[in-house]
Coordinates of C-alpha atoms in Angstrom, one line a residue:
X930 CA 159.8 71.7 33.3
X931 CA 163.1 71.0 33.4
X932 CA 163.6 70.5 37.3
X933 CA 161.2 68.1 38.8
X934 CA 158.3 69.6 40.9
X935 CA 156.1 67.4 43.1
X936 CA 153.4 69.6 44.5
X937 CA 151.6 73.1 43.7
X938 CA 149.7 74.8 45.5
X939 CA 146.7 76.5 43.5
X940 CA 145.1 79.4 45.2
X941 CA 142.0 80.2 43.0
X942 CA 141.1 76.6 41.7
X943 CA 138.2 76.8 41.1
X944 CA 138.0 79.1 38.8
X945 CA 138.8 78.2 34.8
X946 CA 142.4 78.8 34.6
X947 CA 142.9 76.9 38.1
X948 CA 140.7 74.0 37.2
X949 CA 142.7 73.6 33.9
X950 CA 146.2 74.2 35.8
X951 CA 145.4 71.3 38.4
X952 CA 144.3 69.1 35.3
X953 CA 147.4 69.3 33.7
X954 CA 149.3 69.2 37.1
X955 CA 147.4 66.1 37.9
X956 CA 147.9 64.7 35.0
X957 CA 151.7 64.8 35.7
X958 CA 151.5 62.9 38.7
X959 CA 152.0 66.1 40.6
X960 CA 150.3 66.3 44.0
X961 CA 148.3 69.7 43.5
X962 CA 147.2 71.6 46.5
X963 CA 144.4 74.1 46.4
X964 CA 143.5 77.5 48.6
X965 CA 139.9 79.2 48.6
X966 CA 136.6 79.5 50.3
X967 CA 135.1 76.1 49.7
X968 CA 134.9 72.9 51.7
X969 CA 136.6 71.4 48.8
X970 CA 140.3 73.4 49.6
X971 CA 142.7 71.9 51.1
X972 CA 143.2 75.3 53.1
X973 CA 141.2 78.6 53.3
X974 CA 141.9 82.0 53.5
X975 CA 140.7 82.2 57.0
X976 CA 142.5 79.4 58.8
X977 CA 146.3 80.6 59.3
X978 CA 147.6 77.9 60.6
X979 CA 146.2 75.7 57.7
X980 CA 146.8 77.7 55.0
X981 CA 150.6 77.9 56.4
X982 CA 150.7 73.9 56.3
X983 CA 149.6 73.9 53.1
X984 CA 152.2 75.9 51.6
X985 CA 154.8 74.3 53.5
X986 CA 157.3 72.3 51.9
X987 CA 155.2 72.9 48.2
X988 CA 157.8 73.7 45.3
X989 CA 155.6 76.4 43.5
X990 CA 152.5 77.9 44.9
X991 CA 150.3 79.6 42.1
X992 CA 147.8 82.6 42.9
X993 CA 144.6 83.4 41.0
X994 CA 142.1 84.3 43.5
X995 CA 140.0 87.1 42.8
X996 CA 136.5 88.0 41.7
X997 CA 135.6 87.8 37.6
X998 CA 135.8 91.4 36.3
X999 CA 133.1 90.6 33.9
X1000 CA 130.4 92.2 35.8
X1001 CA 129.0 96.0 36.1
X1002 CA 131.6 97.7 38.9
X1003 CA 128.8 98.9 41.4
X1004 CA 130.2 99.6 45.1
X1005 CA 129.6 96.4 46.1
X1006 CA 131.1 94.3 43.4
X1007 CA 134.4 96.9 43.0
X1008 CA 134.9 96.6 46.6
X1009 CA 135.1 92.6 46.7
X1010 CA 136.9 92.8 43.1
X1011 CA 139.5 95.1 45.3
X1012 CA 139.7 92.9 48.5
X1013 CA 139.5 89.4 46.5
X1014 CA 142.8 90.1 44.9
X1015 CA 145.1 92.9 47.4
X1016 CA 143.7 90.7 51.0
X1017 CA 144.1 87.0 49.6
X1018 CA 147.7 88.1 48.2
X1019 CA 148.4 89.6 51.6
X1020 CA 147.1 86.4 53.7
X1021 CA 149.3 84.3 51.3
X1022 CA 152.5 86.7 51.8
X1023 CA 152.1 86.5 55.5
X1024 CA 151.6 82.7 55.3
X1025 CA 154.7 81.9 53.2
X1026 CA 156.9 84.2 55.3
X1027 CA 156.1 81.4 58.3
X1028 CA 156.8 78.3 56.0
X1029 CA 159.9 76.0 57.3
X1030 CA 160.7 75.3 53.6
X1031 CA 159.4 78.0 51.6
X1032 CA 158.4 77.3 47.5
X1033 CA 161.0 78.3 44.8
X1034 CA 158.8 80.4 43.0
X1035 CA 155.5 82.5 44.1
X1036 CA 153.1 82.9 40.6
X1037 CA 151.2 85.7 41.3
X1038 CA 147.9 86.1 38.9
X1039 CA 147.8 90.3 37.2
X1040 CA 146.3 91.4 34.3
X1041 CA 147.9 93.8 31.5
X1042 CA 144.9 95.7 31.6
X1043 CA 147.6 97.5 34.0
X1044 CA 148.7 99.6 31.2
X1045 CA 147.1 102.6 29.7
X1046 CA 144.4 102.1 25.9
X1047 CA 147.1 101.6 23.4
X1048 CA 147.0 102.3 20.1
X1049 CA 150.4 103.5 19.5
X1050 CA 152.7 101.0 19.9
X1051 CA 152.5 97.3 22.7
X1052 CA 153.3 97.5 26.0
X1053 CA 156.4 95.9 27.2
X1054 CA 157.2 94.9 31.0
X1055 CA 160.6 97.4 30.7
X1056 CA 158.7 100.5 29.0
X1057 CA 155.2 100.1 28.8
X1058 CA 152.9 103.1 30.6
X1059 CA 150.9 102.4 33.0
X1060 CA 147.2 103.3 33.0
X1061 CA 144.6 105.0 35.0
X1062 CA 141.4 104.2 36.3
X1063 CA 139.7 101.7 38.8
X1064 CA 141.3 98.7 37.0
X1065 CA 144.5 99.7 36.9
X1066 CA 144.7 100.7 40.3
X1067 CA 143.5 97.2 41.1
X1068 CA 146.3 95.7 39.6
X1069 CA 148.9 98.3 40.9
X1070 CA 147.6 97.3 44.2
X1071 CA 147.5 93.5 43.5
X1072 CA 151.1 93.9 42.4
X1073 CA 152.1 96.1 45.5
X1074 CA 150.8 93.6 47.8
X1075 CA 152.9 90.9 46.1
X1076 CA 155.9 92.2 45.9
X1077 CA 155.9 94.0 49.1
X1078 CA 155.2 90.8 50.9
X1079 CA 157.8 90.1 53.9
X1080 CA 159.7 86.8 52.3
X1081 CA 162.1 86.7 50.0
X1082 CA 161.6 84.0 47.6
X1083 CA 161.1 84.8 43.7
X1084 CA 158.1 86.4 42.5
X1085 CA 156.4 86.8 39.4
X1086 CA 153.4 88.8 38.7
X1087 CA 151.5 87.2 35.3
X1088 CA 150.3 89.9 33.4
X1089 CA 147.4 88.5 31.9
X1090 CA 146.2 89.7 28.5
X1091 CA 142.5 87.4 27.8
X1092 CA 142.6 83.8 28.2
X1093 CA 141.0 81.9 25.5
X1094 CA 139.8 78.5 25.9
X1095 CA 137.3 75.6 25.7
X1096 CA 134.3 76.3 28.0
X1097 CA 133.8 78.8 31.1
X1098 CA 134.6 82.4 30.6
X1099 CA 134.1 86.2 31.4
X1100 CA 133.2 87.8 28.4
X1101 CA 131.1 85.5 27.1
X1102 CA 128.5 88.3 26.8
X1103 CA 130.8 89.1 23.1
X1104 CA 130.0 85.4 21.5
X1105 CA 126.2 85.4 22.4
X1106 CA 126.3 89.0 20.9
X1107 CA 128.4 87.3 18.0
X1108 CA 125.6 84.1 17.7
X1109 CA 122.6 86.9 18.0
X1110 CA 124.2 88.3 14.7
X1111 CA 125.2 91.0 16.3
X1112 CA 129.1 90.1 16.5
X1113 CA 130.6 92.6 14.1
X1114 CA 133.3 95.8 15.4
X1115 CA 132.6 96.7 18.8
X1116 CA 133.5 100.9 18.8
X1117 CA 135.4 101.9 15.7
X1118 CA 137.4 98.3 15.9
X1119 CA 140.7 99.7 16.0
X1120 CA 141.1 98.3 19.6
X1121 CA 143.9 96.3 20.4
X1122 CA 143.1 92.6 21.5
X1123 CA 145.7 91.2 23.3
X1124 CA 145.1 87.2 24.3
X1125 CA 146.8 84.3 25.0
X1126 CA 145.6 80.5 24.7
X1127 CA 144.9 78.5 28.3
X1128 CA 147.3 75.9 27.2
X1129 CA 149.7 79.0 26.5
X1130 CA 149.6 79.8 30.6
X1131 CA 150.1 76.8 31.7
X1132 CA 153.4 76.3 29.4
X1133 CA 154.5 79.6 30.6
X1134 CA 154.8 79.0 34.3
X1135 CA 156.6 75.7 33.3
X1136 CA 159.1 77.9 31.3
X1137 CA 159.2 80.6 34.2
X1138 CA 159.9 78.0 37.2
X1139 CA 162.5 76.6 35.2
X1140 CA 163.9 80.1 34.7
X1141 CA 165.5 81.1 37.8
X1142 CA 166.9 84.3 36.4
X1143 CA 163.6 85.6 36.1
X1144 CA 161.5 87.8 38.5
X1145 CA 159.1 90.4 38.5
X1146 CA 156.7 91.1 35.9
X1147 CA 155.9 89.1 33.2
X1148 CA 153.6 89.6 30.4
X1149 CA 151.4 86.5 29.4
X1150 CA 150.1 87.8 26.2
X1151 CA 151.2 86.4 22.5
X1152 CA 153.1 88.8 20.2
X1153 CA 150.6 88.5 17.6
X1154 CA 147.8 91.0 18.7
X1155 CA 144.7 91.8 16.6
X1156 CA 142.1 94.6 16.6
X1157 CA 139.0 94.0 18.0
X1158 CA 137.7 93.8 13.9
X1159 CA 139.6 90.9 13.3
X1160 CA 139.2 89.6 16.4
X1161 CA 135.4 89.2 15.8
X1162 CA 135.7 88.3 12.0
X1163 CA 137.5 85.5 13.1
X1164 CA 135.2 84.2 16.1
X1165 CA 132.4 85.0 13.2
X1166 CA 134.1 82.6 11.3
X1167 CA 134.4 79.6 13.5
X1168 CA 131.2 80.4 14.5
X1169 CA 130.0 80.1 10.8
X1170 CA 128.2 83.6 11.1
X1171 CA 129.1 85.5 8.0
X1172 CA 128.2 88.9 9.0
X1173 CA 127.5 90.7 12.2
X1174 CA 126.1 93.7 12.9
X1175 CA 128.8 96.5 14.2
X1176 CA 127.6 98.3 17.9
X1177 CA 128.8 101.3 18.1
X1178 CA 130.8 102.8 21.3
X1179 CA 127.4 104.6 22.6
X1180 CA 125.3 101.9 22.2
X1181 CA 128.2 99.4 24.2
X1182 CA 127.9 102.4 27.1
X1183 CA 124.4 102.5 26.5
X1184 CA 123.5 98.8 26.8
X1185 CA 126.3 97.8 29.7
X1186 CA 123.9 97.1 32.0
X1187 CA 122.1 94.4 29.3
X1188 CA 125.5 92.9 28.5
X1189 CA 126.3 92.5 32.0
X1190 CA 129.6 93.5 32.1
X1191 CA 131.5 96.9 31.6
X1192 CA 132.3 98.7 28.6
X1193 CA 135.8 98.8 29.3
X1194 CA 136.7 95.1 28.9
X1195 CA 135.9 95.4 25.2
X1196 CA 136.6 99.5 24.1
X1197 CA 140.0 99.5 25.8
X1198 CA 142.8 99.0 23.6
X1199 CA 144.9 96.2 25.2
X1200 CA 148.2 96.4 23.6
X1201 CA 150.6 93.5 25.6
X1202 CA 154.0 92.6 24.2
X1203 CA 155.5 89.7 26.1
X1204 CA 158.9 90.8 26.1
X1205 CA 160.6 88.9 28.7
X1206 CA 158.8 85.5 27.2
X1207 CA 160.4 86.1 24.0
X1208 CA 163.9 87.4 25.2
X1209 CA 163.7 84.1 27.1
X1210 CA 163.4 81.9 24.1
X1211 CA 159.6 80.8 25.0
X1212 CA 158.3 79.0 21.9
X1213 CA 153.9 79.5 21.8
X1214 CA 151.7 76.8 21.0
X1215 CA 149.2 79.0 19.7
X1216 CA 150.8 82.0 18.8
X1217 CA 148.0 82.8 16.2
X1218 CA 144.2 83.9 16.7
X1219 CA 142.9 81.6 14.0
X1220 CA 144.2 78.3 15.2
X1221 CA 143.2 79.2 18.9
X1222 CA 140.0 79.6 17.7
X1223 CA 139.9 76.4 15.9
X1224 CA 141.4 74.6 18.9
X1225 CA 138.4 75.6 20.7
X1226 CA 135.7 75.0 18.8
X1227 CA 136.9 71.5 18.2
X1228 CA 136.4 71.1 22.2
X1229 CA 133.3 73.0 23.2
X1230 CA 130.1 71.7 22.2
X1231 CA 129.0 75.7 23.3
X1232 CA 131.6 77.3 20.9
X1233 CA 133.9 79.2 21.7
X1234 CA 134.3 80.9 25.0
X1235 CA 136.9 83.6 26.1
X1236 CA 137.6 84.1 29.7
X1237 CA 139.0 87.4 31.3
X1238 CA 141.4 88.0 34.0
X1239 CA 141.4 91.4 35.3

């Protein structure tokens, strides 16, 4: 970062990419405040007064609460997958709109499963199309919420394509498939798999809060997308499983409920150009699946372990 920041506030903390965020943040020397529905929070959703405290006077406040999509979307679990996201974005607009000194930049988590199975050609923040279906409408009303909220401060939505990284994760269903020998083309492979390294997000916000000129949504994804065929070739690979068995789109449907999660996360085509990073001159650690991969397994003793938001 190129301007000094000396507190955060981290709504979400708990989860992977907020644990990892406050590490790093921590690591600076940088007082790191967090938001949620535990004891351990500094504030929580439910105490207004608190949660307005909190934000007061932070420099950047950084929103990732919601529940893992990596589950089957009953009732039940779409409705708090909904309400996690659209009534914790809400509560924090209405909270930062009472702050004496409000932050310079409000990080709002997204996910670019907000645009439509691409096959065709990536999506891009200025043209890509946006999808249909319960996810998207999620994110279209995550997004709403944010940028709709009453204060005027500079936000930015972070499209999220998959997060890989060392332990946790949401679709960790695919590497036990992969381990089981069964981690060969999910569908007919020709998905898109649009990812971007932990480490990746975290140098991102740093390069967005020192970009002032930029608002609105950003796409946190690298430009070097594979199909979902390479993409489990290569986590074969650092596995050190040779082959894997290919499941075909009807068995996927078929054994959802087994897998624990829904079909969609891994038939989808996720197609995510980040445009704006690279217009902005943002240099990737990992820009490439392979060394990710090798990143990780160097740092799990599990392996390696993707994690989805949204």
């Amino acid at each position: 970062m190129t301007r000094d920041v000396r507190t955060v506030v981290i709504c979400g903390a708990t989860g992977y990419i907020g644990q990892y965020l406050a590490r790093a943040y921590r690591d600076r020397g940088i007082d790191v405040r967090s938001v949620g529905r535990g004891a351990v929070n500094d504030a929580s959703w439910s105490d207004r007064d608190r949660l307005t405290r909190v934000l007061d006077g932070a420099d950047m406040v950084i929103n990732l609460a919601g529940r893992s999509v990596s589950c089957r979307y009953t009732k039940s679990t779409a409705d708090v997958i909904f309400s996690s996201r659209v009534e914790t974005t809400a509560a924090l607009g209405q909270a930062l709109s009472r702050v004496d000194r409000a932050p310079d930049v409000w990080f709002n988590a997204s996910t670019g499963t907000i645009y439509r199975d691409a096959r065709d050609r990536p999506m891009t923040e200025r043209d890509g199309d946006v999808g249909t279906g319960f996810s998207v409408e999620v994110a279209r009303a995550w997004e709403r919420e944010l940028f709709d909220a009453p204060t005027g401060l500079r936000k930015i939505a972070l499209r999220m394509a998959i997060v890989l990284g060392a332990g946790g994760g949401a679709v960790n269903p695919l590497i036990d498939l992969a381990r089981l020998g069964l981690g060969g083309r999910m569908g007919d492979g020709t998905q898109m798999f649009s990812w971007i390294h932990v480490a990746d997000v975290l140098r991102s916000i740093d390069h967005l809060y020192a970009r002032e000129d930029i608002a609105g949504p950003v796409n946190l994804a690298t430009p070097f997308a594979v199909d979902n065929a390479t993409m489990m070739r290569e986590v074969r690979r650092h596995l050190g499983r040779s082959r894997g068995v290919a499941t075909p789109a009807w068995l996927l449907h078929a054994g959802a409920a087994v897998i624990r999660t829904e079909p969609e996360l891994v038939l989808k085509s996720r197609w995510v150009d980040p445009e704006v990073l690279r217009r902005s001159d943002f240099e990737f650690e990992y820009p490439r699946l392979g060394p990710a991969l090798e990143q990780i397994a160097r740092h799990t003793s599990r392996g390696l372990l993707p994690v989805a938001l949204g």
